[in-house]
PDB file of C-alpha atoms in Angstrom:
ATOM      1  CA  UNK A   1       0.000   0.000   0.000  1.00  0.00           C
ATOM      2  CA  UNK A   2       1.429   3.391  -0.973  1.00  0.00           C
ATOM      3  CA  UNK A   3       1.651   6.240   1.482  1.00  0.00           C
ATOM      4  CA  UNK A   4      -0.421   9.282   0.644  1.00  0.00           C
ATOM      5  CA  UNK A   5       1.695  12.161  -0.646  1.00  0.00           C
ATOM      6  CA  UNK A   6       1.055  15.542   1.012  1.00  0.00           C
ATOM      7  CA  UNK A   7      -0.857  18.083  -1.017  1.00  0.00           C
ATOM      8  CA  UNK A   8       0.539  21.499  -1.934  1.00  0.00           C
ATOM      9  CA  UNK A   9      -1.625  23.127   0.740  1.00  0.00           C
ATOM     10  CA  UNK A  10      -0.318  20.745   3.402  1.00  0.00           C
ATOM     11  CA  UNK A  11       3.266  21.393   2.328  1.00  0.00           C
ATOM     12  CA  UNK A  12       2.724  25.177   2.397  1.00  0.00           C
ATOM     13  CA  UNK A  13       1.242  24.910   5.907  1.00  0.00           C
ATOM     14  CA  UNK A  14       4.247  22.876   7.017  1.00  0.00           C
ATOM     15  CA  UNK A  15       6.577  25.457   5.452  1.00  0.00           C
ATOM     16  CA  UNK A  16       4.684  28.254   7.263  1.00  0.00           C
ATOM     17  CA  UNK A  17       5.168  26.415  10.592  1.00  0.00           C
ATOM     18  CA  UNK A  18       8.852  25.994   9.795  1.00  0.00           C
ATOM     19  CA  UNK A  19       9.219  29.714   8.994  1.00  0.00           C
ATOM     20  CA  UNK A  20       7.413  30.618  12.235  1.00  0.00           C
ATOM     21  CA  UNK A  21       9.696  28.347  14.237  1.00  0.00           C
ATOM     22  CA  UNK A  22      13.073  29.032  12.603  1.00  0.00           C
ATOM     23  CA  UNK A  23      12.603  32.437  10.989  1.00  0.00           C
ATOM     24  CA  UNK A  24      12.678  33.706   7.422  1.00  0.00           C
ATOM     25  CA  UNK A  25      16.363  32.926   6.893  1.00  0.00           C
ATOM     26  CA  UNK A  26      16.277  29.520   5.210  1.00  0.00           C
ATOM     27  CA  UNK A  27      19.943  28.957   6.097  1.00  0.00           C
ATOM     28  CA  UNK A  28      18.925  28.714   9.780  1.00  0.00           C
ATOM     29  CA  UNK A  29      16.471  25.893   9.097  1.00  0.00           C
ATOM     30  CA  UNK A  30      17.433  22.270   9.750  1.00  0.00           C
ATOM     31  CA  UNK A  31      19.008  20.638   6.691  1.00  0.00           C
ATOM     32  CA  UNK A  32      16.181  18.108   6.342  1.00  0.00           C
ATOM     33  CA  UNK A  33      13.602  20.927   6.209  1.00  0.00           C
ATOM     34  CA  UNK A  34      15.604  22.924   3.666  1.00  0.00           C
ATOM     35  CA  UNK A  35      15.843  19.861   1.475  1.00  0.00           C
ATOM     36  CA  UNK A  36      12.152  18.983   1.828  1.00  0.00           C
ATOM     37  CA  UNK A  37      11.037  22.483   0.788  1.00  0.00           C
ATOM     38  CA  UNK A  38      13.766  23.258  -1.779  1.00  0.00           C
ATOM     39  CA  UNK A  39      11.397  22.856  -4.716  1.00  0.00           C
ATOM     40  CA  UNK A  40       8.892  25.366  -3.231  1.00  0.00           C
ATOM     41  CA  UNK A  41      11.278  28.176  -2.253  1.00  0.00           C
ATOM     42  CA  UNK A  42      11.003  30.004  -5.606  1.00  0.00           C
ATOM     43  CA  UNK A  43       7.170  30.199  -5.656  1.00  0.00           C
ATOM     44  CA  UNK A  44       5.077  33.303  -4.988  1.00  0.00           C
ATOM     45  CA  UNK A  45       3.195  31.655  -2.098  1.00  0.00           C
ATOM     46  CA  UNK A  46       6.455  30.940  -0.274  1.00  0.00           C
ATOM     47  CA  UNK A  47       7.636  34.509  -0.901  1.00  0.00           C
ATOM     48  CA  UNK A  48       4.542  35.783   0.933  1.00  0.00           C
ATOM     49  CA  UNK A  49       5.091  33.353   3.807  1.00  0.00           C
ATOM     50  CA  UNK A  50       8.767  34.356   4.128  1.00  0.00           C
ATOM     51  CA  UNK A  51       7.850  38.075   4.047  1.00  0.00           C
ATOM     52  CA  UNK A  52       5.490  37.527   6.989  1.00  0.00           C
ATOM     53  CA  UNK A  53       8.241  35.650   8.806  1.00  0.00           C
ATOM     54  CA  UNK A  54      10.710  38.523   8.122  1.00  0.00           C
ATOM     55  CA  UNK A  55       8.253  40.912   9.783  1.00  0.00           C
ATOM     56  CA  UNK A  56       8.129  38.705  12.864  1.00  0.00           C
ATOM     57  CA  UNK A  57      11.917  38.352  12.841  1.00  0.00           C
ATOM     58  CA  UNK A  58      12.300  42.143  12.711  1.00  0.00           C
ATOM     59  CA  UNK A  59       9.932  42.574  15.611  1.00  0.00           C
ATOM     60  CA  UNK A  60      11.764  39.974  17.696  1.00  0.00           C
ATOM     61  CA  UNK A  61      15.187  41.391  16.823  1.00  0.00           C
ATOM     62  CA  UNK A  62      14.061  44.895  17.822  1.00  0.00           C
ATOM     63  CA  UNK A  63      13.275  43.737  21.334  1.00  0.00           C
ATOM     64  CA  UNK A  64      16.153  44.280  23.690  1.00  0.00           C
ATOM     65  CA  UNK A  65      17.056  42.358  26.773  1.00  0.00           C
ATOM     66  CA  UNK A  66      16.133  44.155  29.994  1.00  0.00           C
ATOM     67  CA  UNK A  67      19.057  45.983  31.506  1.00  0.00           C
ATOM     68  CA  UNK A  68      19.890  45.567  35.161  1.00  0.00           C
ATOM     69  CA  UNK A  69      21.881  48.137  36.981  1.00  0.00           C
ATOM     70  CA  UNK A  70      24.991  47.079  38.806  1.00  0.00           C
ATOM     71  CA  UNK A  71      23.381  48.369  41.992  1.00  0.00           C
ATOM     72  CA  UNK A  72      20.530  45.869  41.621  1.00  0.00           C
ATOM     73  CA  UNK A  73      22.995  43.030  41.166  1.00  0.00           C
ATOM     74  CA  UNK A  74      24.937  44.145  44.262  1.00  0.00           C
ATOM     75  CA  UNK A  75      21.760  44.372  46.363  1.00  0.00           C
ATOM     76  CA  UNK A  76      20.687  40.899  45.323  1.00  0.00           C
ATOM     77  CA  UNK A  77      24.086  39.436  46.116  1.00  0.00           C
ATOM     78  CA  UNK A  78      24.229  41.267  49.468  1.00  0.00           C
ATOM     79  CA  UNK A  79      20.895  39.737  50.462  1.00  0.00           C
ATOM     80  CA  UNK A  80      22.083  36.237  49.671  1.00  0.00           C
ATOM     81  CA  UNK A  81      23.594  34.271  52.530  1.00  0.00           C
ATOM     82  CA  UNK A  82      25.215  30.938  51.932  1.00  0.00           C
ATOM     83  CA  UNK A  83      23.532  28.090  53.830  1.00  0.00           C
ATOM     84  CA  UNK A  84      25.325  27.030  56.987  1.00  0.00           C
ATOM     85  CA  UNK A  85      26.690  23.539  57.352  1.00  0.00           C
ATOM     86  CA  UNK A  86      25.307  21.706  60.398  1.00  0.00           C
ATOM     87  CA  UNK A  87      28.259  20.480  62.401  1.00  0.00           C
ATOM     88  CA  UNK A  88      26.635  17.869  64.584  1.00  0.00           C
ATOM     89  CA  UNK A  89      23.870  16.739  66.895  1.00  0.00           C
ATOM     90  CA  UNK A  90      23.787  19.985  68.879  1.00  0.00           C
ATOM     91  CA  UNK A  91      23.179  22.046  65.744  1.00  0.00           C
ATOM     92  CA  UNK A  92      20.516  19.569  64.651  1.00  0.00           C
ATOM     93  CA  UNK A  93      18.721  19.914  67.993  1.00  0.00           C
ATOM     94  CA  UNK A  94      18.990  23.701  67.793  1.00  0.00           C
ATOM     95  CA  UNK A  95      17.260  23.493  64.419  1.00  0.00           C
ATOM     96  CA  UNK A  96      14.352  21.676  66.078  1.00  0.00           C
ATOM     97  CA  UNK A  97      13.732  24.549  68.528  1.00  0.00           C
ATOM     98  CA  UNK A  98      10.852  26.110  66.544  1.00  0.00           C
ATOM     99  CA  UNK A  99       9.089  22.744  66.422  1.00  0.00           C
ATOM    100  CA  UNK A 100       9.562  22.215  70.163  1.00  0.00           C
ATOM    101  CA  UNK A 101       8.002  25.623  70.853  1.00  0.00           C
ATOM    102  CA  UNK A 102       4.793  24.417  69.232  1.00  0.00           C
ATOM    103  CA  UNK A 103       4.659  21.221  71.295  1.00  0.00           C
ATOM    104  CA  UNK A 104       2.472  22.653  74.149  1.00  0.00           C
ATOM    105  CA  UNK A 105      -0.139  23.814  71.647  1.00  0.00           C
ATOM    106  CA  UNK A 106      -0.143  20.379  70.032  1.00  0.00           C
ATOM    107  CA  UNK A 107      -0.541  18.695  73.412  1.00  0.00           C
ATOM    108  CA  UNK A 108      -3.475  20.955  74.320  1.00  0.00           C
ATOM    109  CA  UNK A 109      -5.159  20.314  70.987  1.00  0.00           C
ATOM    110  CA  UNK A 110      -4.700  16.574  71.415  1.00  0.00           C
ATOM    111  CA  UNK A 111      -6.105  16.620  74.933  1.00  0.00           C
ATOM    112  CA  UNK A 112      -9.100  18.657  73.767  1.00  0.00           C
ATOM    113  CA  UNK A 113      -9.815  16.159  71.004  1.00  0.00           C
ATOM    114  CA  UNK A 114      -9.426  13.284  73.469  1.00  0.00           C
ATOM    115  CA  UNK A 115     -11.896  14.955  75.853  1.00  0.00           C
ATOM    116  CA  UNK A 116     -14.467  15.454  73.125  1.00  0.00           C
ATOM    117  CA  UNK A 117     -14.104  11.868  71.942  1.00  0.00           C
ATOM    118  CA  UNK A 118     -14.424  10.423  75.457  1.00  0.00           C
ATOM    119  CA  UNK A 119     -17.475  12.614  76.148  1.00  0.00           C
ATOM    120  CA  UNK A 120     -19.155  11.419  72.991  1.00  0.00           C
ATOM    121  CA  UNK A 121     -18.379   7.805  73.763  1.00  0.00           C
ATOM    122  CA  UNK A 122     -19.666   8.015  77.342  1.00  0.00           C
ATOM    123  CA  UNK A 123     -22.831   9.844  76.265  1.00  0.00           C
ATOM    124  CA  UNK A 124     -23.617   7.182  73.704  1.00  0.00           C
ATOM    125  CA  UNK A 125     -23.084   4.420  76.284  1.00  0.00           C
ATOM    126  CA  UNK A 126     -25.866   5.743  78.568  1.00  0.00           C
ATOM    127  CA  UNK A 127     -29.418   4.516  78.260  1.00  0.00           C
ATOM    128  CA  UNK A 128     -31.679   7.122  76.742  1.00  0.00           C
ATOM    129  CA  UNK A 129     -34.595   8.450  78.757  1.00  0.00           C
ATOM    130  CA  UNK A 130     -37.956   6.819  78.194  1.00  0.00           C
ATOM    131  CA  UNK A 131     -40.615   9.049  76.668  1.00  0.00           C
ATOM    132  CA  UNK A 132     -42.493   9.157  79.967  1.00  0.00           C
ATOM    133  CA  UNK A 133     -39.528  10.558  81.876  1.00  0.00           C
ATOM    134  CA  UNK A 134     -38.794  13.046  79.113  1.00  0.00           C
ATOM    135  CA  UNK A 135     -42.390  14.228  79.279  1.00  0.00           C
ATOM    136  CA  UNK A 136     -42.074  14.513  83.041  1.00  0.00           C
ATOM    137  CA  UNK A 137     -39.035  16.698  82.668  1.00  0.00           C
ATOM    138  CA  UNK A 138     -40.969  19.103  80.435  1.00  0.00           C
ATOM    139  CA  UNK A 139     -44.270  19.243  82.289  1.00  0.00           C
ATOM    140  CA  UNK A 140     -42.957  19.063  85.849  1.00  0.00           C
ATOM    141  CA  UNK A 141     -43.486  22.777  86.352  1.00  0.00           C
ATOM    142  CA  UNK A 142     -46.939  22.862  84.771  1.00  0.00           C
ATOM    143  CA  UNK A 143     -49.054  20.352  86.630  1.00  0.00           C
ATOM    144  CA  UNK A 144     -48.595  17.906  89.485  1.00  0.00           C
ATOM    145  CA  UNK A 145     -47.906  14.381  88.265  1.00  0.00           C
ATOM    146  CA  UNK A 146     -47.543  11.219  90.303  1.00  0.00           C
ATOM    147  CA  UNK A 147     -45.607   8.048  89.497  1.00  0.00           C
ATOM    148  CA  UNK A 148     -47.233   4.757  90.423  1.00  0.00           C
ATOM    149  CA  UNK A 149     -45.320   1.780  91.854  1.00  0.00           C
ATOM    150  CA  UNK A 150     -44.711   0.295  88.379  1.00  0.00           C
ATOM    151  CA  UNK A 151     -42.964   3.471  87.298  1.00  0.00           C
ATOM    152  CA  UNK A 152     -45.841   4.650  85.127  1.00  0.00           C
ATOM    153  CA  UNK A 153     -47.078   8.211  85.123  1.00  0.00           C
ATOM    154  CA  UNK A 154     -50.412   9.178  86.624  1.00  0.00           C
ATOM    155  CA  UNK A 155     -51.740  12.312  85.107  1.00  0.00           C
ATOM    156  CA  UNK A 156     -53.961  14.517  87.114  1.00  0.00           C
ATOM    157  CA  UNK A 157     -56.931  15.299  84.923  1.00  0.00           C
ATOM    158  CA  UNK A 158     -58.577  18.476  86.227  1.00  0.00           C
TER     159      UNK A 158
END
Protein backbone atom coordinates (compact mmCIF):
# COMPACT_ATOMS: atom_id res chain seq x y z
CA UNK A 1 0.00 0.00 0.00
CA UNK A 2 1.43 3.39 -0.97
CA UNK A 3 1.65 6.24 1.48
CA UNK A 4 -0.42 9.28 0.64
CA UNK A 5 1.69 12.16 -0.65
CA UNK A 6 1.06 15.54 1.01
CA UNK A 7 -0.86 18.08 -1.02
CA UNK A 8 0.54 21.50 -1.93
CA UNK A 9 -1.63 23.13 0.74
CA UNK A 10 -0.32 20.74 3.40
CA UNK A 11 3.27 21.39 2.33
CA UNK A 12 2.72 25.18 2.40
CA UNK A 13 1.24 24.91 5.91
CA UNK A 14 4.25 22.88 7.02
CA UNK A 15 6.58 25.46 5.45
CA UNK A 16 4.68 28.25 7.26
CA UNK A 17 5.17 26.42 10.59
CA UNK A 18 8.85 25.99 9.79
CA UNK A 19 9.22 29.71 8.99
CA UNK A 20 7.41 30.62 12.23
CA UNK A 21 9.70 28.35 14.24
CA UNK A 22 13.07 29.03 12.60
CA UNK A 23 12.60 32.44 10.99
CA UNK A 24 12.68 33.71 7.42
CA UNK A 25 16.36 32.93 6.89
CA UNK A 26 16.28 29.52 5.21
CA UNK A 27 19.94 28.96 6.10
CA UNK A 28 18.92 28.71 9.78
CA UNK A 29 16.47 25.89 9.10
CA UNK A 30 17.43 22.27 9.75
CA UNK A 31 19.01 20.64 6.69
CA UNK A 32 16.18 18.11 6.34
CA UNK A 33 13.60 20.93 6.21
CA UNK A 34 15.60 22.92 3.67
CA UNK A 35 15.84 19.86 1.47
CA UNK A 36 12.15 18.98 1.83
CA UNK A 37 11.04 22.48 0.79
CA UNK A 38 13.77 23.26 -1.78
CA UNK A 39 11.40 22.86 -4.72
CA UNK A 40 8.89 25.37 -3.23
CA UNK A 41 11.28 28.18 -2.25
CA UNK A 42 11.00 30.00 -5.61
CA UNK A 43 7.17 30.20 -5.66
CA UNK A 44 5.08 33.30 -4.99
CA UNK A 45 3.20 31.66 -2.10
CA UNK A 46 6.46 30.94 -0.27
CA UNK A 47 7.64 34.51 -0.90
CA UNK A 48 4.54 35.78 0.93
CA UNK A 49 5.09 33.35 3.81
CA UNK A 50 8.77 34.36 4.13
CA UNK A 51 7.85 38.08 4.05
CA UNK A 52 5.49 37.53 6.99
CA UNK A 53 8.24 35.65 8.81
CA UNK A 54 10.71 38.52 8.12
CA UNK A 55 8.25 40.91 9.78
CA UNK A 56 8.13 38.71 12.86
CA UNK A 57 11.92 38.35 12.84
CA UNK A 58 12.30 42.14 12.71
CA UNK A 59 9.93 42.57 15.61
CA UNK A 60 11.76 39.97 17.70
CA UNK A 61 15.19 41.39 16.82
CA UNK A 62 14.06 44.90 17.82
CA UNK A 63 13.28 43.74 21.33
CA UNK A 64 16.15 44.28 23.69
CA UNK A 65 17.06 42.36 26.77
CA UNK A 66 16.13 44.15 29.99
CA UNK A 67 19.06 45.98 31.51
CA UNK A 68 19.89 45.57 35.16
CA UNK A 69 21.88 48.14 36.98
CA UNK A 70 24.99 47.08 38.81
CA UNK A 71 23.38 48.37 41.99
CA UNK A 72 20.53 45.87 41.62
CA UNK A 73 22.99 43.03 41.17
CA UNK A 74 24.94 44.15 44.26
CA UNK A 75 21.76 44.37 46.36
CA UNK A 76 20.69 40.90 45.32
CA UNK A 77 24.09 39.44 46.12
CA UNK A 78 24.23 41.27 49.47
CA UNK A 79 20.90 39.74 50.46
CA UNK A 80 22.08 36.24 49.67
CA UNK A 81 23.59 34.27 52.53
CA UNK A 82 25.21 30.94 51.93
CA UNK A 83 23.53 28.09 53.83
CA UNK A 84 25.32 27.03 56.99
CA UNK A 85 26.69 23.54 57.35
CA UNK A 86 25.31 21.71 60.40
CA UNK A 87 28.26 20.48 62.40
CA UNK A 88 26.64 17.87 64.58
CA UNK A 89 23.87 16.74 66.89
CA UNK A 90 23.79 19.99 68.88
CA UNK A 91 23.18 22.05 65.74
CA UNK A 92 20.52 19.57 64.65
CA UNK A 93 18.72 19.91 67.99
CA UNK A 94 18.99 23.70 67.79
CA UNK A 95 17.26 23.49 64.42
CA UNK A 96 14.35 21.68 66.08
CA UNK A 97 13.73 24.55 68.53
CA UNK A 98 10.85 26.11 66.54
CA UNK A 99 9.09 22.74 66.42
CA UNK A 100 9.56 22.22 70.16
CA UNK A 101 8.00 25.62 70.85
CA UNK A 102 4.79 24.42 69.23
CA UNK A 103 4.66 21.22 71.29
CA UNK A 104 2.47 22.65 74.15
CA UNK A 105 -0.14 23.81 71.65
CA UNK A 106 -0.14 20.38 70.03
CA UNK A 107 -0.54 18.69 73.41
CA UNK A 108 -3.47 20.95 74.32
CA UNK A 109 -5.16 20.31 70.99
CA UNK A 110 -4.70 16.57 71.41
CA UNK A 111 -6.10 16.62 74.93
CA UNK A 112 -9.10 18.66 73.77
CA UNK A 113 -9.82 16.16 71.00
CA UNK A 114 -9.43 13.28 73.47
CA UNK A 115 -11.90 14.96 75.85
CA UNK A 116 -14.47 15.45 73.12
CA UNK A 117 -14.10 11.87 71.94
CA UNK A 118 -14.42 10.42 75.46
CA UNK A 119 -17.47 12.61 76.15
CA UNK A 120 -19.16 11.42 72.99
CA UNK A 121 -18.38 7.81 73.76
CA UNK A 122 -19.67 8.01 77.34
CA UNK A 123 -22.83 9.84 76.26
CA UNK A 124 -23.62 7.18 73.70
CA UNK A 125 -23.08 4.42 76.28
CA UNK A 126 -25.87 5.74 78.57
CA UNK A 127 -29.42 4.52 78.26
CA UNK A 128 -31.68 7.12 76.74
CA UNK A 129 -34.60 8.45 78.76
CA UNK A 130 -37.96 6.82 78.19
CA UNK A 131 -40.61 9.05 76.67
CA UNK A 132 -42.49 9.16 79.97
CA UNK A 133 -39.53 10.56 81.88
CA UNK A 134 -38.79 13.05 79.11
CA UNK A 135 -42.39 14.23 79.28
CA UNK A 136 -42.07 14.51 83.04
CA UNK A 137 -39.04 16.70 82.67
CA UNK A 138 -40.97 19.10 80.44
CA UNK A 139 -44.27 19.24 82.29
CA UNK A 140 -42.96 19.06 85.85
CA UNK A 141 -43.49 22.78 86.35
CA UNK A 142 -46.94 22.86 84.77
CA UNK A 143 -49.05 20.35 86.63
CA UNK A 144 -48.59 17.91 89.49
CA UNK A 145 -47.91 14.38 88.27
CA UNK A 146 -47.54 11.22 90.30
CA UNK A 147 -45.61 8.05 89.50
CA UNK A 148 -47.23 4.76 90.42
CA UNK A 149 -45.32 1.78 91.85
CA UNK A 150 -44.71 0.29 88.38
CA UNK A 151 -42.96 3.47 87.30
CA UNK A 152 -45.84 4.65 85.13
CA UNK A 153 -47.08 8.21 85.12
CA UNK A 154 -50.41 9.18 86.62
CA UNK A 155 -51.74 12.31 85.11
CA UNK A 156 -53.96 14.52 87.11
CA UNK A 157 -56.93 15.30 84.92
CA UNK A 158 -58.58 18.48 86.23
